[in-house]
Amino acid sequence: MKRKGVVVGITGGIAAYKAAELVRLLVKDRLIVRVAMTRSATRFVTPLTFEALSGNRVVYDMFDQDGTVMDHIRWGQESDLIIIAPATADFIGKMAHGIGDDFLSTCVIAATARILVCPSMNDRMFMNPAVQENLRVLRSRGIAVLEPGQGGLACGAEGPGRLPEPAEILEQARVLLSEKDLFGHKILISAGPTVEPIDPVRYITNRSSGKMGYALARAAVRRGAKVVLVSGPTGLKAPTGVVFCPAKTADEMYRLVFENREGCDIVIKAAAVSDYRPLECAGRKVKKEAESLSLELIRNPDILARLGETKAAFPCILVGFAAETEDLLANAQKKLKAKHLDMIVANDVSRTDAGFETDTNLVKFIYRDGRVEEAPLMTKDEVADLVLNRVRDLSEAGFGHAKGT
Ligand code: PMT
């Protein structure tokens, strides 16, 4: 696949140092990154830093002898996206008023690429009516503006104006660069573990970090779907653009899944739901008195099995995950049949590079007609895109519609 090109435009604000991490992440995401800086930006971080990180020449002088005369036109027309991060009040004003008085501002005027502006400045400057009006003008012209974060600013003030974290800017860039092939779909995704309380301070849970389910949710949003994410407790930030439904226990997850299932034409269950919960939750902390203790457990509802049983009333493509430590294929096939699924994604969770907590996964897709497809070891982001490709193919083949289910 052709690699996409991004121009990172850096203007003169203290948050310019964060642009170094942004460039690193964009390069890691296999994008071709070129950096243009304003003169003031070079007072904060040297062009050499960005040259080393991007592997490309950095431009900050309109009359740079190293490039070609038309670079300020070519860059914005050959790339797919321009990210201005940080964007100062001054640069936002120039963009709103069509002023091109250096390489970067001229590049933006001539650009055919999509543009993402990431404002970063003192809170009073950000709230100034002139700055707000300029941002409104940019939005009305189809330029994407990423809201700055709230909190402590470099000047000591508290308020809006912080440059969002590089990972958040990267995610927004991915959204703008992605084909919207899932537009029109509404996808319910479950992620993370459930916790089943024993007493007010103890619980039973499992090793799910939520990474797999959250990667699915982010990829689906990027590709234009509406996404409801029902998540057990994880240390992850809810992805931008999802309807986020936090759950703790399997019972809560069950309720939230069924409350949100209507209108969803795709359901993907990556959550690791506790199969059992303590029969009783003690009202007070259980004291260390007896030499041994027994815990009586009872079965939790099987959310996916219930979705499968009631599928006729709510036609959808139903996808489960199978977490196995032995007989991966045979066990996953049994779950596919028993739970009336269209596809199951099987992962061997005894591996150190797949399943729980890792950033990578090794999966097999098993379909209703018995087909099995093996994927190579990939990052969870890549697995998520592959799962969604296969789900899209099933939808195009008529699965999930009343007649196909
Ligand atoms: O969160 P990570 O750290 O990134 O790890 C990812 C993962 C290993 C959790 C994920 O890839 C995965 O395998 N998820 C399914 C885990 C699991 O519970 O598998 P299972 O084989 O026990 O269950 C089969 C299917 O039934 C799953 O889709 C599960 O969500 C569903 N289920 C299970 C029990 C239950 N009571 N209700 C359910 O809906």
Coordinates of C-alpha atoms and ligand atoms in Angstrom, one line a residue:
M1 CA 0.0 0.0 0.0
K2 CA 1.3 3.5 -0.9
R3 CA 2.6 5.3 2.2
K4 CA 0.8 8.5 3.1
G5 CA 2.6 11.8 3.5
V6 CA 2.3 14.3 6.3
V7 CA 3.8 17.8 6.7
V8 CA 4.2 18.8 10.3
G9 CA 4.2 22.6 10.6
I10 CA 5.8 23.8 13.9
T11 CA 5.2 27.4 15.0
G12 CA 6.8 29.3 17.9
G13 CA 5.3 28.2 21.1
I14 CA 6.8 26.4 24.2
A15 CA 4.9 23.2 23.2
A16 CA 7.2 22.9 20.1
Y17 CA 9.1 20.4 22.2
K18 CA 6.1 18.0 22.1
A19 CA 6.3 18.1 18.2
A20 CA 9.4 16.0 18.5
E21 CA 7.4 13.1 20.0
L22 CA 4.6 13.7 17.4
V23 CA 7.1 13.4 14.5
R24 CA 8.5 10.2 16.1
L25 CA 5.1 8.6 16.4
L26 CA 4.1 9.6 12.8
V27 CA 7.3 8.0 11.5
K28 CA 6.6 4.9 13.6
D29 CA 3.1 4.8 12.0
R30 CA 4.9 4.4 8.6
L31 CA 4.0 7.9 7.3
I32 CA 6.4 9.9 5.2
V33 CA 6.9 13.0 7.4
R34 CA 8.3 16.4 6.4
V35 CA 8.8 19.2 8.8
A36 CA 8.4 22.9 8.2
M37 CA 9.1 25.4 11.0
T38 CA 8.5 29.1 11.4
R39 CA 11.6 31.2 12.4
S40 CA 10.3 31.5 15.9
A41 CA 9.8 27.8 16.3
T42 CA 13.5 27.3 15.6
R43 CA 14.2 29.4 18.8
F44 CA 12.5 26.6 20.9
V45 CA 13.8 23.4 19.2
T46 CA 16.5 23.1 16.6
P47 CA 15.6 21.9 13.0
L48 CA 18.3 19.3 13.5
T49 CA 16.1 17.5 16.0
F50 CA 13.3 17.1 13.5
E51 CA 15.7 16.3 10.7
A52 CA 17.0 13.4 12.7
L53 CA 13.5 12.2 13.7
S54 CA 11.9 12.5 10.3
G55 CA 14.9 11.5 8.2
N56 CA 14.1 14.4 5.9
R57 CA 15.3 18.0 5.3
V58 CA 13.6 20.5 7.5
V59 CA 12.6 23.8 5.9
Y60 CA 12.2 27.1 7.9
D61 CA 13.5 29.5 5.3
M62 CA 11.4 30.4 2.2
F63 CA 14.6 31.0 0.2
D64 CA 16.3 27.8 1.3
Q65 CA 18.9 27.0 -1.3
D66 CA 18.7 23.2 -0.8
G67 CA 15.2 22.6 -2.0
T68 CA 13.4 23.4 -5.2
V69 CA 11.9 26.9 -5.8
M70 CA 8.4 25.5 -5.7
D71 CA 8.7 23.5 -2.5
H72 CA 6.2 25.8 -0.7
I73 CA 3.6 24.8 -3.3
R74 CA 4.6 21.1 -3.7
W75 CA 4.7 20.1 -0.1
G76 CA 1.0 20.9 0.6
Q77 CA -0.1 19.4 -2.6
E78 CA 1.9 16.2 -2.6
S79 CA 1.1 15.3 1.0
D80 CA -2.2 14.0 2.4
L81 CA -2.3 16.0 5.6
I82 CA -0.7 19.0 7.2
I83 CA -0.6 19.2 11.0
I84 CA 0.1 22.5 12.6
A85 CA 1.3 21.7 16.1
P86 CA 1.7 23.7 18.1
A87 CA -0.4 26.4 16.4
T88 CA 0.2 29.9 17.9
A89 CA -2.5 32.7 18.0
D90 CA -0.4 34.5 15.4
F91 CA -0.2 31.6 13.0
I92 CA -4.0 30.9 13.4
G93 CA -4.6 34.6 12.6
K94 CA -2.5 34.3 9.5
M95 CA -4.3 31.2 8.3
A96 CA -7.7 32.8 8.9
H97 CA -6.7 35.9 6.9
G98 CA -4.8 34.3 4.0
I99 CA -1.4 35.8 5.0
G100 CA 1.6 34.0 3.5
D101 CA 4.8 35.6 4.7
D102 CA 7.0 32.6 5.2
F103 CA 7.5 29.0 4.0
L104 CA 4.9 27.4 6.3
S105 CA 2.1 30.0 5.9
T106 CA 2.5 30.0 2.1
C107 CA 2.5 26.2 2.1
V108 CA -0.8 26.2 3.9
I109 CA -2.4 28.7 1.5
A110 CA -1.4 26.6 -1.5
A111 CA -2.3 23.2 0.1
T112 CA -4.8 20.8 -1.3
A113 CA -4.1 18.4 1.6
R114 CA -6.4 18.2 4.6
I115 CA -5.3 20.4 7.5
L116 CA -5.3 19.8 11.2
V117 CA -4.7 22.7 13.5
C118 CA -3.6 22.1 17.1
P119 CA -3.8 25.4 19.0
S120 CA -1.5 25.9 22.0
M121 CA -1.2 29.1 24.0
N122 CA -1.9 30.9 27.2
D123 CA -5.6 30.5 28.3
R124 CA -6.4 34.2 28.0
M125 CA -4.9 34.3 24.5
F126 CA -6.9 31.2 23.6
M127 CA -10.2 32.6 24.9
N128 CA -9.6 36.0 23.2
P129 CA -12.6 36.7 20.9
A130 CA -10.3 37.4 18.0
V131 CA -8.6 34.0 18.3
Q132 CA -11.9 32.2 18.8
E133 CA -13.3 34.0 15.7
N134 CA -10.3 33.0 13.7
L135 CA -10.7 29.3 14.8
R136 CA -14.4 29.5 13.8
V137 CA -13.4 30.8 10.4
L138 CA -10.9 27.9 10.0
R139 CA -13.5 25.3 11.0
S140 CA -16.1 26.8 8.5
R141 CA -13.5 26.2 5.8
G142 CA -13.2 22.5 6.6
I143 CA -10.0 22.8 8.5
A144 CA -10.0 20.4 11.5
V145 CA -9.2 22.0 14.9
L146 CA -8.2 19.8 17.8
E147 CA -9.4 21.4 21.0
P148 CA -6.5 22.1 23.4
G149 CA -6.4 20.4 26.8
Q150 CA -7.2 22.0 30.1
G151 CA -4.8 22.3 33.0
G152 CA -1.5 23.9 34.1
L153 CA 0.2 25.9 31.3
A154 CA 3.8 26.8 30.9
C155 CA 3.1 30.4 31.9
G156 CA 1.8 29.2 35.3
A157 CA -1.9 29.8 34.5
E158 CA -4.6 27.1 34.6
G159 CA -7.1 26.7 31.8
P160 CA -7.5 25.7 28.2
G161 CA -4.5 26.0 26.0
R162 CA -2.3 22.9 26.4
L163 CA -1.2 21.1 23.3
P164 CA -3.0 17.7 23.4
E165 CA -0.6 14.8 23.9
P166 CA 1.2 13.6 20.8
A167 CA -0.7 10.3 20.9
E168 CA -4.0 12.1 20.7
I169 CA -2.8 14.2 17.8
L170 CA -1.6 11.0 16.0
E171 CA -5.0 9.4 16.5
Q172 CA -6.7 12.5 15.0
A173 CA -4.3 12.4 12.1
R174 CA -5.2 8.7 11.6
V175 CA -8.9 9.6 11.6
L176 CA -8.3 12.3 8.9
L177 CA -6.2 10.0 6.8
S178 CA -8.5 6.9 6.9
E179 CA -10.9 5.8 4.3
K180 CA -14.5 6.0 5.7
D181 CA -15.4 2.5 4.6
L182 CA -17.5 1.8 7.7
F183 CA -19.6 4.9 7.4
G184 CA -23.3 4.0 8.0
H185 CA -22.4 1.1 10.4
K186 CA -23.1 1.2 14.1
I187 CA -20.8 -1.1 16.0
L188 CA -21.1 -2.3 19.6
I189 CA -17.7 -3.4 21.0
S190 CA -16.9 -4.8 24.4
A191 CA -13.5 -4.6 26.0
G192 CA -11.5 -5.2 29.1
P193 CA -12.0 -7.5 32.1
T194 CA -14.9 -7.6 34.5
V195 CA -14.4 -7.5 38.3
E196 CA -16.5 -9.6 40.7
P197 CA -16.4 -8.4 44.3
I198 CA -15.7 -10.8 47.2
D199 CA -15.9 -8.0 49.8
P200 CA -15.5 -4.2 49.8
V201 CA -11.7 -4.5 49.2
R202 CA -11.2 -7.7 47.2
Y203 CA -12.4 -9.0 43.8
I204 CA -11.9 -11.7 41.2
T205 CA -10.8 -10.5 37.8
N206 CA -8.5 -11.5 34.9
R207 CA -5.5 -10.1 32.9
S208 CA -7.4 -8.3 30.2
S209 CA -5.9 -4.8 29.7
G210 CA -8.6 -3.6 27.2
K211 CA -5.9 -3.0 24.5
M212 CA -7.5 -5.3 21.9
G213 CA -11.1 -3.9 22.4
Y214 CA -9.9 -0.3 22.5
A215 CA -7.9 -0.8 19.3
L216 CA -11.0 -2.1 17.6
A217 CA -13.0 0.9 18.9
R218 CA -10.4 3.4 17.7
A219 CA -10.1 1.8 14.2
A220 CA -13.9 1.7 13.8
V221 CA -14.2 5.4 14.6
R222 CA -11.4 6.2 12.2
R223 CA -13.2 4.3 9.5
G224 CA -16.4 6.3 9.9
A225 CA -18.5 3.9 12.1
K226 CA -20.6 5.0 15.0
V227 CA -19.2 3.1 18.0
V228 CA -20.5 2.1 21.4
L229 CA -17.8 0.9 23.6
V230 CA -18.8 -1.1 26.7
S231 CA -15.7 -1.5 28.8
G232 CA -14.7 -3.2 32.0
P233 CA -12.2 -1.3 34.2
T234 CA -8.9 -0.6 32.4
G235 CA -6.2 1.9 32.7
L236 CA -6.9 3.2 29.2
K237 CA -8.4 6.5 28.2
A238 CA -11.8 6.2 26.4
P239 CA -11.1 6.7 22.7
T240 CA -12.3 10.0 21.2
G241 CA -15.6 9.7 19.3
V242 CA -17.1 6.7 21.0
V243 CA -20.2 6.4 23.2
F244 CA -18.4 5.1 26.3
C245 CA -20.3 2.8 28.7
P246 CA -18.1 1.8 31.7
A247 CA -19.0 -1.5 33.5
K248 CA -17.5 -3.3 36.5
T249 CA -19.2 -6.7 36.9
A250 CA -20.4 -9.1 34.2
D251 CA -24.0 -8.3 35.2
E252 CA -23.4 -4.6 34.6
M253 CA -21.7 -5.4 31.3
Y254 CA -24.7 -7.6 30.3
R255 CA -27.2 -4.8 31.1
L256 CA -25.2 -2.2 29.1
V257 CA -24.7 -4.4 26.1
F258 CA -28.4 -5.2 25.9
E259 CA -29.4 -1.5 26.5
N260 CA -27.2 -0.5 23.6
R261 CA -27.6 -3.3 21.1
E262 CA -30.6 -1.8 19.3
G263 CA -29.6 -0.3 15.9
C264 CA -26.1 -1.9 16.0
D265 CA -25.5 -3.9 12.8
I266 CA -22.2 -5.3 14.1
V267 CA -21.3 -6.6 17.6
I268 CA -17.8 -7.5 18.5
K269 CA -17.1 -9.0 21.9
A270 CA -13.4 -8.7 22.8
A271 CA -14.1 -8.4 26.6
A272 CA -12.9 -11.1 29.0
V273 CA -16.0 -11.6 31.0
S274 CA -15.6 -13.5 34.3
D275 CA -17.4 -16.8 33.9
Y276 CA -18.1 -17.0 37.6
R277 CA -18.7 -14.6 40.5
P278 CA -18.8 -15.1 44.3
L279 CA -22.2 -16.3 45.4
E280 CA -22.2 -13.6 48.1
C281 CA -20.3 -10.4 48.5
A282 CA -19.5 -9.8 52.2
G283 CA -20.7 -6.4 53.5
R284 CA -17.4 -5.9 55.5
K285 CA -13.8 -6.8 54.9
V286 CA -13.3 -10.6 55.5
K287 CA -10.9 -10.9 58.5
K288 CA -7.8 -13.1 58.5
E289 CA -9.1 -15.6 61.1
A290 CA -9.7 -19.1 59.7
E291 CA -6.7 -21.2 58.5
S292 CA -8.5 -21.7 55.2
L293 CA -11.4 -20.2 53.4
S294 CA -13.7 -21.5 50.6
L295 CA -15.3 -19.2 48.1
E296 CA -18.5 -20.5 46.5
L297 CA -18.8 -19.3 42.9
I298 CA -21.9 -19.2 40.7
R299 CA -22.1 -18.8 36.9
N300 CA -22.3 -15.4 35.3
P301 CA -24.6 -14.9 32.4
D302 CA -23.0 -15.6 29.0
I303 CA -23.6 -12.3 27.3
L304 CA -22.4 -13.4 23.8
A305 CA -24.4 -16.6 24.0
R306 CA -27.6 -14.6 24.8
L307 CA -26.9 -12.2 22.0
G308 CA -26.6 -15.2 19.7
E309 CA -29.9 -16.8 20.9
T310 CA -31.8 -13.5 20.3
K311 CA -30.2 -12.6 17.0
A312 CA -33.3 -13.1 14.9
A313 CA -34.9 -10.1 16.6
F314 CA -31.8 -7.9 16.3
P315 CA -30.1 -8.9 13.1
C316 CA -26.4 -8.1 13.2
I317 CA -23.0 -9.6 12.4
L318 CA -21.9 -11.2 15.7
V319 CA -18.2 -11.7 16.3
G320 CA -16.7 -13.3 19.4
F321 CA -13.1 -13.7 20.6
A322 CA -11.9 -17.1 22.0
A323 CA -9.1 -16.9 24.6
E324 CA -7.6 -20.4 24.8
T325 CA -4.5 -22.1 26.2
E326 CA -5.0 -25.4 24.4
D327 CA -6.8 -26.9 21.4
L328 CA -7.3 -23.4 20.1
L329 CA -9.1 -24.3 16.9
A330 CA -11.4 -27.0 18.3
N331 CA -12.4 -24.9 21.3
A332 CA -13.0 -21.8 19.2
Q333 CA -15.1 -23.7 16.7
K334 CA -17.3 -25.0 19.5
K335 CA -17.8 -21.5 20.8
L336 CA -18.6 -20.2 17.3
K337 CA -21.4 -22.8 17.0
A338 CA -22.7 -22.8 20.5
K339 CA -23.0 -18.9 20.5
H340 CA -24.4 -18.6 16.9
L341 CA -21.6 -16.4 15.8
D342 CA -20.7 -15.3 12.2
M343 CA -17.0 -15.2 13.0
I344 CA -14.7 -15.9 16.0
V345 CA -11.3 -14.5 16.5
A346 CA -9.2 -17.1 18.3
N347 CA -6.0 -16.2 20.2
D348 CA -3.7 -18.4 22.2
V349 CA -3.3 -16.6 25.5
S350 CA -0.5 -18.8 26.7
R351 CA 1.9 -17.0 24.4
T352 CA 4.0 -14.1 25.6
D353 CA 3.5 -12.1 22.4
A354 CA -0.3 -12.6 22.1
G355 CA -3.5 -12.4 24.0
F356 CA -3.6 -10.5 27.3
E357 CA -1.8 -7.3 28.0
T358 CA 0.6 -7.4 25.0
D359 CA 0.7 -4.8 22.2
T360 CA 0.7 -7.6 19.6
N361 CA -1.6 -10.5 18.9
L362 CA -1.6 -13.6 16.8
V363 CA -5.1 -14.6 15.7
K364 CA -7.0 -17.1 13.6
F365 CA -10.4 -16.2 12.0
I366 CA -13.0 -18.9 12.0
Y367 CA -16.2 -18.5 10.0
R368 CA -19.6 -20.2 10.1
D369 CA -18.9 -22.1 6.9
G370 CA -15.9 -23.8 8.5
R371 CA -13.2 -21.6 6.8
V372 CA -10.2 -20.8 8.9
E373 CA -7.8 -17.9 8.1
E374 CA -4.5 -17.5 9.9
A375 CA -3.0 -14.0 10.3
P376 CA 0.7 -13.3 11.1
L377 CA 1.8 -11.7 14.4
M378 CA 0.7 -8.1 14.2
T379 CA 0.2 -5.1 16.5
K380 CA -3.3 -5.0 18.1
D381 CA -4.0 -1.9 15.9
E382 CA -3.3 -4.0 12.8
V383 CA -5.4 -6.9 14.1
A384 CA -8.2 -4.5 14.7
D385 CA -8.2 -3.2 11.1
L386 CA -8.0 -6.8 9.8
V387 CA -11.0 -7.8 12.0
L388 CA -12.9 -4.8 10.7
N389 CA -12.0 -5.7 7.0
R390 CA -13.4 -9.2 7.5
V391 CA -16.5 -7.9 9.2
R392 CA -17.0 -5.4 6.3
D393 CA -16.6 -8.3 3.8
L394 CA -19.3 -10.3 5.7
S395 CA -21.6 -7.2 5.7
E396 CA -21.1 -6.8 1.9
A397 CA -21.9 -10.5 1.5
G398 CA -25.3 -9.9 3.1
F399 CA -24.6 -11.2 6.7
G400 CA -26.1 -9.2 9.5
H401 CA -29.1 -8.2 7.4
A402 CA -32.4 -9.8 8.3
K403 CA -32.2 -12.2 5.3
G404 CA -28.5 -13.1 5.9
T405 CA -28.5 -13.9 9.6
Ligands
PMT1 O1 -7.6 -6.9 26.7 P1 -6.2 -7.4 26.2 O2 -5.2 -7.4 27.3 O3 -5.8 -6.6 25.0 O4 -6.4 -8.9 25.8 C1 -7.2 -9.3 24.7 C2 -8.0 -10.5 25.0 C3 -7.1 -11.7 25.2 C4 -8.9 -10.3 26.2 C5 -8.9 -10.7 23.7 O5 -8.1 -10.9 22.6 C6 -9.8 -11.9 23.9 O6 -9.5 -13.1 23.6 N1 -11.1 -11.7 24.4 C7 -12.0 -12.7 24.8 C8 -11.7 -13.3 26.1 C9 -12.6 -14.3 26.6 O7 -13.3 -14.1 27.6 O8 -12.7 -15.4 25.9 P2 -13.7 -16.7 26.2 O9 -13.1 -17.7 25.2 O10 -13.7 -17.0 27.6 O11 -15.1 -16.2 25.7 C10 -15.6 -16.4 24.4 C11 -16.4 -15.2 24.0 O12 -17.6 -15.1 24.9 C12 -15.8 -13.8 24.2 O13 -16.1 -13.0 23.0 C13 -16.3 -13.3 25.4 O14 -16.4 -11.8 25.4 C14 -17.7 -13.9 25.5 N2 -18.2 -14.1 26.8 C15 -17.6 -15.0 27.7 C16 -18.2 -15.3 28.9 C17 -19.3 -14.6 29.3 N3 -19.9 -14.8 30.5 N4 -19.9 -13.7 28.5 C18 -19.4 -13.5 27.3 O15 -19.9 -12.6 26.5

